[in-house]
PDB file of C-alpha atoms in Angstrom:
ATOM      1  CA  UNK C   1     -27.522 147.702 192.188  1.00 88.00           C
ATOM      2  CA  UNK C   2     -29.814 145.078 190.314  1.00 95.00           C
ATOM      3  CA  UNK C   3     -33.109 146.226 190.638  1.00 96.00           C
ATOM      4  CA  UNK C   4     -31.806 150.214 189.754  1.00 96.00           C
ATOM      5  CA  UNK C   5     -30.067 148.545 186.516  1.00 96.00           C
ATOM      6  CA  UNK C   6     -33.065 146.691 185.855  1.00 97.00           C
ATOM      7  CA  UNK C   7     -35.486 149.272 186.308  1.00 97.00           C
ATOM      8  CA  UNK C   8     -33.419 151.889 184.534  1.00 97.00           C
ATOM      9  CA  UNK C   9     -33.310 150.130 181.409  1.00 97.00           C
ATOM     10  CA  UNK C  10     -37.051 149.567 181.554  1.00 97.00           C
ATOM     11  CA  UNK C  11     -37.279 153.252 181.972  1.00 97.00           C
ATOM     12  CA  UNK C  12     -34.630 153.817 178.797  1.00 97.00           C
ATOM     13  CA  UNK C  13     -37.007 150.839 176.093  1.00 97.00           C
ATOM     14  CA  UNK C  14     -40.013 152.239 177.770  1.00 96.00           C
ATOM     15  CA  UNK C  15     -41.720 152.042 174.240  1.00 96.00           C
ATOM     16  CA  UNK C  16     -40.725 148.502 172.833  1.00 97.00           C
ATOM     17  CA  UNK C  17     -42.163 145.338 173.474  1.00 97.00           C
ATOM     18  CA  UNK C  18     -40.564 143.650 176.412  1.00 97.00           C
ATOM     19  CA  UNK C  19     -42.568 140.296 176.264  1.00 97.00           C
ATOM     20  CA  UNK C  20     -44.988 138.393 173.623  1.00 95.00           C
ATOM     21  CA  UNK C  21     -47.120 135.518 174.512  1.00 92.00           C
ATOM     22  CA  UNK C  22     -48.974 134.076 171.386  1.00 89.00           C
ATOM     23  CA  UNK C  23     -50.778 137.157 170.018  1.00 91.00           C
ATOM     24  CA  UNK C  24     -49.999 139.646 173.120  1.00 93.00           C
ATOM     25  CA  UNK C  25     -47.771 141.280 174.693  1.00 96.00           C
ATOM     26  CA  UNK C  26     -46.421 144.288 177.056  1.00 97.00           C
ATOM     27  CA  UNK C  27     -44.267 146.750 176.632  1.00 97.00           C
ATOM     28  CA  UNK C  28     -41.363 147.637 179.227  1.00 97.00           C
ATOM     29  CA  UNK C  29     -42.994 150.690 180.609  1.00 96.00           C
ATOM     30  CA  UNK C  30     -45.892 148.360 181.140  1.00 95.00           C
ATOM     31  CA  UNK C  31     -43.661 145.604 183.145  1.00 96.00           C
ATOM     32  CA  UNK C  32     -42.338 148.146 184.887  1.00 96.00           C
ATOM     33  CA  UNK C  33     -44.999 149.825 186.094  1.00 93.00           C
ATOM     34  CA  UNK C  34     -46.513 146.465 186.967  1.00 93.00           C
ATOM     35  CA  UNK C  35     -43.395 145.130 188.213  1.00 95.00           C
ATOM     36  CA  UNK C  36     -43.561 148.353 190.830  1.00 95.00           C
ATOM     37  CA  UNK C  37     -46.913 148.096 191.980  1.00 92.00           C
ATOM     38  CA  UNK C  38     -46.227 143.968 192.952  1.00 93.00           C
ATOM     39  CA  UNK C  39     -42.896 145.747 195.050  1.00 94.00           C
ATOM     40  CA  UNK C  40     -45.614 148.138 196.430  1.00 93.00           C
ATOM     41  CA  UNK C  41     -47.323 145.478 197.201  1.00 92.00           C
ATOM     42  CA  UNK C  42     -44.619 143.670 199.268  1.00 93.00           C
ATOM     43  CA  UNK C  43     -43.771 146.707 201.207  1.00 92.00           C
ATOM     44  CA  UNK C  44     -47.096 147.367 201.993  1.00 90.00           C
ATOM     45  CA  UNK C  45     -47.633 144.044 204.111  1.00 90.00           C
ATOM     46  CA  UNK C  46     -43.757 144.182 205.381  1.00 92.00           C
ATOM     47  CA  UNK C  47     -42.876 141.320 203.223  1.00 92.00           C
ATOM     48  CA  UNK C  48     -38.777 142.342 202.675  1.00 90.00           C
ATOM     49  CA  UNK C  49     -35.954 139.973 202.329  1.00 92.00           C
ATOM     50  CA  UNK C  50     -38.237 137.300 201.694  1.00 95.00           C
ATOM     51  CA  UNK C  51     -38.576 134.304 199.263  1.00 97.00           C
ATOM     52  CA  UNK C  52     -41.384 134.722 196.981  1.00 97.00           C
ATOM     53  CA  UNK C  53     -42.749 132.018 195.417  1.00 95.00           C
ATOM     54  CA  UNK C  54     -43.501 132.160 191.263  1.00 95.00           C
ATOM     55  CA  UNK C  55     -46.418 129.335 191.186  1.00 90.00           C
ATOM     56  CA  UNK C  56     -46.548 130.550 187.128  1.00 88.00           C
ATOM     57  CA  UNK C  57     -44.979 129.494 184.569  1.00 84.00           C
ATOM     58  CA  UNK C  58     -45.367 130.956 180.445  1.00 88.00           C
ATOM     59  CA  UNK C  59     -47.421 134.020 182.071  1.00 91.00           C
ATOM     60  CA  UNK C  60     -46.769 137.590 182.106  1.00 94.00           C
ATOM     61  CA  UNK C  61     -47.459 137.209 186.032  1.00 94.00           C
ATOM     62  CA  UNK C  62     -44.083 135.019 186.436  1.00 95.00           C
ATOM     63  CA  UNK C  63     -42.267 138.301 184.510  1.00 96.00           C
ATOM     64  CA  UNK C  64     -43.855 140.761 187.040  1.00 96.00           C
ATOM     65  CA  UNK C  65     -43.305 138.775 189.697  1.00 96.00           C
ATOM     66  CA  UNK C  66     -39.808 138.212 189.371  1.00 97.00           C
ATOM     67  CA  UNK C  67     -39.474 141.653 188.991  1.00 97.00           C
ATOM     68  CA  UNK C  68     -41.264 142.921 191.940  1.00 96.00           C
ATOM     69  CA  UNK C  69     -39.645 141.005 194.177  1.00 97.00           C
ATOM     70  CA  UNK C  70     -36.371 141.944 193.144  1.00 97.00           C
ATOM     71  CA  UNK C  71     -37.983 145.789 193.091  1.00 97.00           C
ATOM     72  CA  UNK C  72     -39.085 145.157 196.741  1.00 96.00           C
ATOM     73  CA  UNK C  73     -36.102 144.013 198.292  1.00 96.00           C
ATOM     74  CA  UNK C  74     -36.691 140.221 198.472  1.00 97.00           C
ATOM     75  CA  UNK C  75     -35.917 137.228 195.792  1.00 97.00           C
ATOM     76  CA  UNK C  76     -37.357 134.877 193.899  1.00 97.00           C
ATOM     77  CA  UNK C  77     -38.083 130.898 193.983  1.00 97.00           C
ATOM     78  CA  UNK C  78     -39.473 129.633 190.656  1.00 95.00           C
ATOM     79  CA  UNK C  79     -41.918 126.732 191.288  1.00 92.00           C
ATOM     80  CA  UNK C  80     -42.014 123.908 188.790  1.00 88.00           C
ATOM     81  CA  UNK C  81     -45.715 122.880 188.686  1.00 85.00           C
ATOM     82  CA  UNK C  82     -44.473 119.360 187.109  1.00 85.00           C
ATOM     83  CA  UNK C  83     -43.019 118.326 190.015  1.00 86.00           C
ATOM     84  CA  UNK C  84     -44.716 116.497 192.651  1.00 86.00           C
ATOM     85  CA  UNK C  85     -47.011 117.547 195.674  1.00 86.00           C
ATOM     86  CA  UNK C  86     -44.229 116.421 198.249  1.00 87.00           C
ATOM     87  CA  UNK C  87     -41.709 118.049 196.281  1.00 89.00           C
ATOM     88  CA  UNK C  88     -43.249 121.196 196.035  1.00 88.00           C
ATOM     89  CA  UNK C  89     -44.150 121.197 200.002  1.00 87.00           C
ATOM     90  CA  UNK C  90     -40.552 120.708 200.872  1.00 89.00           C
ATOM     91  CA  UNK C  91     -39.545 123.915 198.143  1.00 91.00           C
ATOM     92  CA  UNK C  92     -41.944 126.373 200.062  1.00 90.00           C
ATOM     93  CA  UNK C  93     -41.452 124.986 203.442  1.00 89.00           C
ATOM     94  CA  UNK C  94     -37.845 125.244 203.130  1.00 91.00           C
ATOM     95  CA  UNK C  95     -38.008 128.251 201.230  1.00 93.00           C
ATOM     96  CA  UNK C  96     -39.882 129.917 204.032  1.00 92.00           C
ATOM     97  CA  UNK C  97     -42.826 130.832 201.609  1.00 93.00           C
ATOM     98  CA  UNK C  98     -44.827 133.336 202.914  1.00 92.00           C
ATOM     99  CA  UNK C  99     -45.702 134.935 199.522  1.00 93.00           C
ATOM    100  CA  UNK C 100     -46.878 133.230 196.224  1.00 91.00           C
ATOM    101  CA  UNK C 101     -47.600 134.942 192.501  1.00 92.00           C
ATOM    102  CA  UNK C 102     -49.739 132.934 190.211  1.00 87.00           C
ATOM    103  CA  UNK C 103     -51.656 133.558 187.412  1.00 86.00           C
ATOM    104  CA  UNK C 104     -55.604 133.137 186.956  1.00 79.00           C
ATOM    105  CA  UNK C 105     -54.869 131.143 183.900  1.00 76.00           C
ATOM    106  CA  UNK C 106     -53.340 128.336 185.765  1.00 74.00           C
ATOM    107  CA  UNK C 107     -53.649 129.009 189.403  1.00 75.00           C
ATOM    108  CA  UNK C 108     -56.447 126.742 189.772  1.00 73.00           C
ATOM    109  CA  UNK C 109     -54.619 123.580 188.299  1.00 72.00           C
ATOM    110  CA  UNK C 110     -51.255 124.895 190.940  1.00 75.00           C
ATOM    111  CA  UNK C 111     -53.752 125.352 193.391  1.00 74.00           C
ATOM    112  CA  UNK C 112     -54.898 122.050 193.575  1.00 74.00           C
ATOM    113  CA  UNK C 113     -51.203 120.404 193.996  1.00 71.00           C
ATOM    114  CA  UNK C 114     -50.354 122.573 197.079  1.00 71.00           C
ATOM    115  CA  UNK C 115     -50.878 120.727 200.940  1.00 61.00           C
ATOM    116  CA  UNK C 116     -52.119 122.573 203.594  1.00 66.00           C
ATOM    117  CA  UNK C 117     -49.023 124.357 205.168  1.00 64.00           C
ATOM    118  CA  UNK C 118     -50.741 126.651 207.381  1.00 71.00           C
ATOM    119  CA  UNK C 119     -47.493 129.343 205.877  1.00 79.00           C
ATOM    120  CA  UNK C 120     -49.056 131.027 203.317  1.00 83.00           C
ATOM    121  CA  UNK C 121     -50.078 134.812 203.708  1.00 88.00           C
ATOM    122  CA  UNK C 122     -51.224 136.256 200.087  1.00 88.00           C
ATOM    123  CA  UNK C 123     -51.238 135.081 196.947  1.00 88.00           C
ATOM    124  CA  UNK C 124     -50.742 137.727 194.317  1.00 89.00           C
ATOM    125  CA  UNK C 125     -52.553 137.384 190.878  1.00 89.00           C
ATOM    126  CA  UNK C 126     -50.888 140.809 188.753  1.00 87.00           C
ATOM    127  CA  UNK C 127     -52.922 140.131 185.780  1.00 82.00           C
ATOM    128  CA  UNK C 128     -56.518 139.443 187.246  1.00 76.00           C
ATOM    129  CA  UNK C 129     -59.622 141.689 185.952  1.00 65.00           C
ATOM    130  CA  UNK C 130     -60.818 142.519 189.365  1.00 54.00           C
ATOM    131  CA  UNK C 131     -60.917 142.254 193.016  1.00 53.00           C
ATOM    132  CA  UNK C 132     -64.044 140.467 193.122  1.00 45.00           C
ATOM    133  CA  UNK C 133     -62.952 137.793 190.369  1.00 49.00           C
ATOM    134  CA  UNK C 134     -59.384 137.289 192.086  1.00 48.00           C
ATOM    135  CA  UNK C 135     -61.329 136.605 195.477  1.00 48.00           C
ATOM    136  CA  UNK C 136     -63.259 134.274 194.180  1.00 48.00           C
ATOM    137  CA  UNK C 137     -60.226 131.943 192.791  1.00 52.00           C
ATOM    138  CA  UNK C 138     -59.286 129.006 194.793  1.00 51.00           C
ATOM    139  CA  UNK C 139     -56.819 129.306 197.603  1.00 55.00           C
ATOM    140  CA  UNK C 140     -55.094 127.787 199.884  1.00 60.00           C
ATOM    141  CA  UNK C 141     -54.420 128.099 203.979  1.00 60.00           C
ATOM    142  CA  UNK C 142     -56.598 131.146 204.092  1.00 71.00           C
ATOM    143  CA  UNK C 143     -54.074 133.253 202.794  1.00 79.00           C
ATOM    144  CA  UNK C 144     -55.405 136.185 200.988  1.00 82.00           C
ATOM    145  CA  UNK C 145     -55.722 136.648 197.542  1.00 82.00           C
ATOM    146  CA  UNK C 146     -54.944 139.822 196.059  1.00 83.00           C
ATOM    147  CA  UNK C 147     -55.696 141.384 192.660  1.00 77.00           C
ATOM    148  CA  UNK C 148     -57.496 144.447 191.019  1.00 63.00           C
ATOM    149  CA  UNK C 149     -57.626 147.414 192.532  1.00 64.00           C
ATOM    150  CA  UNK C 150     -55.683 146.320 195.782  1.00 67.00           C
ATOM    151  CA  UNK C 151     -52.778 145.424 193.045  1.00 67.00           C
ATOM    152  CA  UNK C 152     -52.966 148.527 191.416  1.00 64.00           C
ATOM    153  CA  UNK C 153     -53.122 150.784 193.591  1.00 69.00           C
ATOM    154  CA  UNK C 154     -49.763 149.889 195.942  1.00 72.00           C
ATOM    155  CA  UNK C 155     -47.295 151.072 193.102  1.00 77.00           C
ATOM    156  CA  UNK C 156     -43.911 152.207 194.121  1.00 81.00           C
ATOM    157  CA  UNK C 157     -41.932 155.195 192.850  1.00 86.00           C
ATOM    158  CA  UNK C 158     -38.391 153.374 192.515  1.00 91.00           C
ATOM    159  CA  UNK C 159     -37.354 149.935 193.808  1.00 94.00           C
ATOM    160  CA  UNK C 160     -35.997 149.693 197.559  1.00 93.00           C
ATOM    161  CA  UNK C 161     -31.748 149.806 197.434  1.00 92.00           C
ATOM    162  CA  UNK C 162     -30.486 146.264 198.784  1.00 94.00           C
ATOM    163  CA  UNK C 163     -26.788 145.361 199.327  1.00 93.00           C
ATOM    164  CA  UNK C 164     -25.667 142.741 195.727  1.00 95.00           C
ATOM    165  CA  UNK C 165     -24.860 140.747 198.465  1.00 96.00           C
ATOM    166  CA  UNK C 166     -28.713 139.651 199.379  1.00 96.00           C
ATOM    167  CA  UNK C 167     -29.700 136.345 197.275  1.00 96.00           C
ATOM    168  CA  UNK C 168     -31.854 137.234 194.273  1.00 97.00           C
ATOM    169  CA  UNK C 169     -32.973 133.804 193.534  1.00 97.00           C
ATOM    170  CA  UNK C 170     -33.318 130.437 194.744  1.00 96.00           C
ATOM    171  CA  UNK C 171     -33.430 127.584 191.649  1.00 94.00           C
ATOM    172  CA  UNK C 172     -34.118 124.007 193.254  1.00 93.00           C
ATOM    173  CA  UNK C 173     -32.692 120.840 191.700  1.00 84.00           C
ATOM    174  CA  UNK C 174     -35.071 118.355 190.365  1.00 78.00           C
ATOM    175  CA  UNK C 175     -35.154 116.345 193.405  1.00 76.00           C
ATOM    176  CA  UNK C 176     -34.725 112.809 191.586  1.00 76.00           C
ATOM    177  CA  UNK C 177     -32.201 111.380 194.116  1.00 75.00           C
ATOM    178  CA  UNK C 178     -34.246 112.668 197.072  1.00 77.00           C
ATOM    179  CA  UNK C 179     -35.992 116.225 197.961  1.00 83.00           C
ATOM    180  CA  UNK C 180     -34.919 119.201 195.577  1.00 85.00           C
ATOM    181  CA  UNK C 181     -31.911 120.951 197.075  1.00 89.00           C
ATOM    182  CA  UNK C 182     -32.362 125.024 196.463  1.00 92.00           C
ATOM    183  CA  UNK C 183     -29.254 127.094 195.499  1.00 94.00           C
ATOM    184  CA  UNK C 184     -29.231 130.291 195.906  1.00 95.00           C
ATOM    185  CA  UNK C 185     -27.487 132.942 193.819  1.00 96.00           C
ATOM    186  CA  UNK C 186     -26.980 136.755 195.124  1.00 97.00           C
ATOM    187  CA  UNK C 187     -27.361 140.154 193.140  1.00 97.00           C
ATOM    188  CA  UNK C 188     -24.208 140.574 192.348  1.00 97.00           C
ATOM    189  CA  UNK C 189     -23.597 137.042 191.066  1.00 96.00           C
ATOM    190  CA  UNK C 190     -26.301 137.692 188.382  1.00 97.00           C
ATOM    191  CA  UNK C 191     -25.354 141.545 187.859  1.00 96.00           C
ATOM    192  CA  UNK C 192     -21.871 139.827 187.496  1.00 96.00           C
ATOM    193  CA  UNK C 193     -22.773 137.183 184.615  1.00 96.00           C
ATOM    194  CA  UNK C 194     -24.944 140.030 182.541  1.00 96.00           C
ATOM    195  CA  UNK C 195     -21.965 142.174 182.517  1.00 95.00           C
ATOM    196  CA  UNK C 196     -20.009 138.991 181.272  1.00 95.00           C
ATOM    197  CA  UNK C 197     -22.397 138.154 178.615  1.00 95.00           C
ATOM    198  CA  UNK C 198     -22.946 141.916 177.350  1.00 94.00           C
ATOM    199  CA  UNK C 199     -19.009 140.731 176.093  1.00 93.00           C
ATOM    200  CA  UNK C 200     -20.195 138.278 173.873  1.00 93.00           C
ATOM    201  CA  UNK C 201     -23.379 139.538 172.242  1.00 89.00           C
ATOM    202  CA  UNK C 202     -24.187 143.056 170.784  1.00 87.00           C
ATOM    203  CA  UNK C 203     -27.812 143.428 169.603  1.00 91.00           C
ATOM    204  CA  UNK C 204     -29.690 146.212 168.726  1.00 94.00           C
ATOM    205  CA  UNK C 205     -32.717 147.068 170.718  1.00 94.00           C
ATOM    206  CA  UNK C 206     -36.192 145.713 169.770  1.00 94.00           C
ATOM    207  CA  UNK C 207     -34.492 142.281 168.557  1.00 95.00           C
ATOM    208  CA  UNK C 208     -36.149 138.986 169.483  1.00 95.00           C
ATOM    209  CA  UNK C 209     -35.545 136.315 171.436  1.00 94.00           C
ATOM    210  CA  UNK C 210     -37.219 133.313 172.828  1.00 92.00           C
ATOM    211  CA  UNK C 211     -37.510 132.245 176.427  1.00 89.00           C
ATOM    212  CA  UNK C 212     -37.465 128.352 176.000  1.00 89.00           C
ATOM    213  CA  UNK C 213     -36.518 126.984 179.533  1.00 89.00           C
ATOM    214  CA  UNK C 214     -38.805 126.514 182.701  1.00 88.00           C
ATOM    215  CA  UNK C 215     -37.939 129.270 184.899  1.00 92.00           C
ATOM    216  CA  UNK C 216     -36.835 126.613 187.436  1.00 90.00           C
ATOM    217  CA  UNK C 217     -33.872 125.850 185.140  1.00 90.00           C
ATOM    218  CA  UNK C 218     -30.892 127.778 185.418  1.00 89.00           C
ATOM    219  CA  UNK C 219     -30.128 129.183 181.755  1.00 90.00           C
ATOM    220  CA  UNK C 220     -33.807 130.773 182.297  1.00 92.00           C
ATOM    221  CA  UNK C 221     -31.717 133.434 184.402  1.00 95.00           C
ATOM    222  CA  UNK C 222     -30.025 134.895 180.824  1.00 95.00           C
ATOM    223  CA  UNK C 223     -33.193 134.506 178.876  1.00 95.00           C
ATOM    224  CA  UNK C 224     -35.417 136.300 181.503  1.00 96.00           C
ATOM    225  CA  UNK C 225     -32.738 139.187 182.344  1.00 97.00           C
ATOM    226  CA  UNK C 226     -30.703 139.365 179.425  1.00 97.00           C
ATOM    227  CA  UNK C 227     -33.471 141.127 177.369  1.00 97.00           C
ATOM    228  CA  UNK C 228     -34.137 143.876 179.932  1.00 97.00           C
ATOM    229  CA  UNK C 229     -30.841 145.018 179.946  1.00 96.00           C
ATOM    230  CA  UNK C 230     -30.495 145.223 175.963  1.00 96.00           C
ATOM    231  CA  UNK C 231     -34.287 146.134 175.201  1.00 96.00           C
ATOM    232  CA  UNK C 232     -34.812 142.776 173.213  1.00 96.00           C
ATOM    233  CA  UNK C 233     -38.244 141.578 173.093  1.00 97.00           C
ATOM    234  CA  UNK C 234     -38.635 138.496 174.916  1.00 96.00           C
ATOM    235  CA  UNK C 235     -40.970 135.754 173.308  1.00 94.00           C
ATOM    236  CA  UNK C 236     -42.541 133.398 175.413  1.00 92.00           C
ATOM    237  CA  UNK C 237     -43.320 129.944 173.886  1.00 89.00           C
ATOM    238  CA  UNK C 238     -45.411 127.653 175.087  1.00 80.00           C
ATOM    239  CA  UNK C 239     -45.126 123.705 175.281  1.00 72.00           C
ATOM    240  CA  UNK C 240     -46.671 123.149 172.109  1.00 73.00           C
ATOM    241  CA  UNK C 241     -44.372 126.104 169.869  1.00 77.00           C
ATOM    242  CA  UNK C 242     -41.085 124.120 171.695  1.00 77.00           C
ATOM    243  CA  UNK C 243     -41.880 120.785 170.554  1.00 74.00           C
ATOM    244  CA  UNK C 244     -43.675 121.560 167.443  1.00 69.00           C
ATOM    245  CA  UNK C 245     -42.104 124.850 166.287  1.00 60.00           C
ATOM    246  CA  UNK C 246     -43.882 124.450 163.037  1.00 58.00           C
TER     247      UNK C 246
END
């Protein structure tokens, strides 16, 4: 199954880097362990086969919140904050949102482009300080916001076994003819194209590579996954290192 493979091979590069972002980064027993407590977190409030929403882009949030959704038994929707405020209703309405990780760093500014939907239930921030700081962030249609020691302290021992036929993630078009249309793609779809690109690349672990693409584009898939299964580190750029790599 995915999430075993995935959380095996986090287990087996527990000591390299997994992910750099400017001048830090995590290492894979880190992620995992991170990763784990969100998919605690999940089961806890009986959130399972469930769209969750990734409201963060170049964070280590969106990297633990992919995972721990995947470790809990649901999927993921990536959520391009670019796109408009009626274009982002229509993704979580039709998504069935119930669940939404952000990151302090930008949650505010995400925040702020959300309507009232009255759907919302939590809002998970995996990197805040504290519970007091993440309560006092701005949210939206009550739904709680959780963080600190409620985070921490909701880790799993091993992620919950789902059939590869339940959808791991939901990428939405653009929307520029009309509303974004979601497609969704199941476990063993993506388990599928990993084993097909393991045929065409053999790295040694600890190499680098670079996650360039929004998460809400589709070649995202290899450069978030691919990594993980190969123990590469994964370097996160941000808008200013992809246009100006100088």
């Amino acid at each position: 199954p995915l999430a075993t493979r995935l959380f095996r091979s986090m287990e087996r590069y527990s000591w390299l880097t997994a992910l750099k972002l400017g001048d830090q980064s995590i290492t894979y027993e880190d992620l995992n362990q991170k990763a784990l407590a969100v998919g605690g977190l999940l089961a806890r409030y009986g959130i399972r086969d469930q769209k969750i929403g990734i409201a963060t882009e170049r964070s280590f949030s969106a990297y633990i919140g992919i995972l721990g959704a995947i470790y809990a038994g649901c999927s993921y929707v990536p959520i391009n904050q670019n796109l408009s405020k009626a274009k982002i209703e229509h993704i979580v309405r039709s998504s069935g949102i119930k669940v939404l990780v952000g990151d302090e760093s930008d949650w505010h500014r995400f925040s702020q482009k959300l309507p009232t939907l009255n759907t919302l239930e939590y809002v998970i921030l995996p990197e805040s300080e504290s519970e007091s700081e993440s309560a006092g962030l701005l949210s939206v249609d009550n739904a709680k916001v959780v963080g600190g020691r409620d985070f921490l302290s909701a880790e799993l021992c091993h992620p919950i076994k789902v059939s590869d036929d339940q959808v791991a993630y939901t990428i939405f078009t653009s929307g520029s003819t009309g509303a974004p249309k979601g497609v969704e793609i199941t476990r063993g779809n993506l388990s599928s194209f990993l084993d097909n690109m393991l045929n065409y690349f053999s790295l040694n672990p600890g190499y680098t590579s670079a996650q360039v693409h929004p998460l809400s584009f589709d070649f995202s898939v290899f450069q978030v996954f691919f990594p993980i299964i190969t123990g590469g580190v994964n370097c996160v750029l941000l808008p200013e290192e992809i246009y100006c790599p100088s």
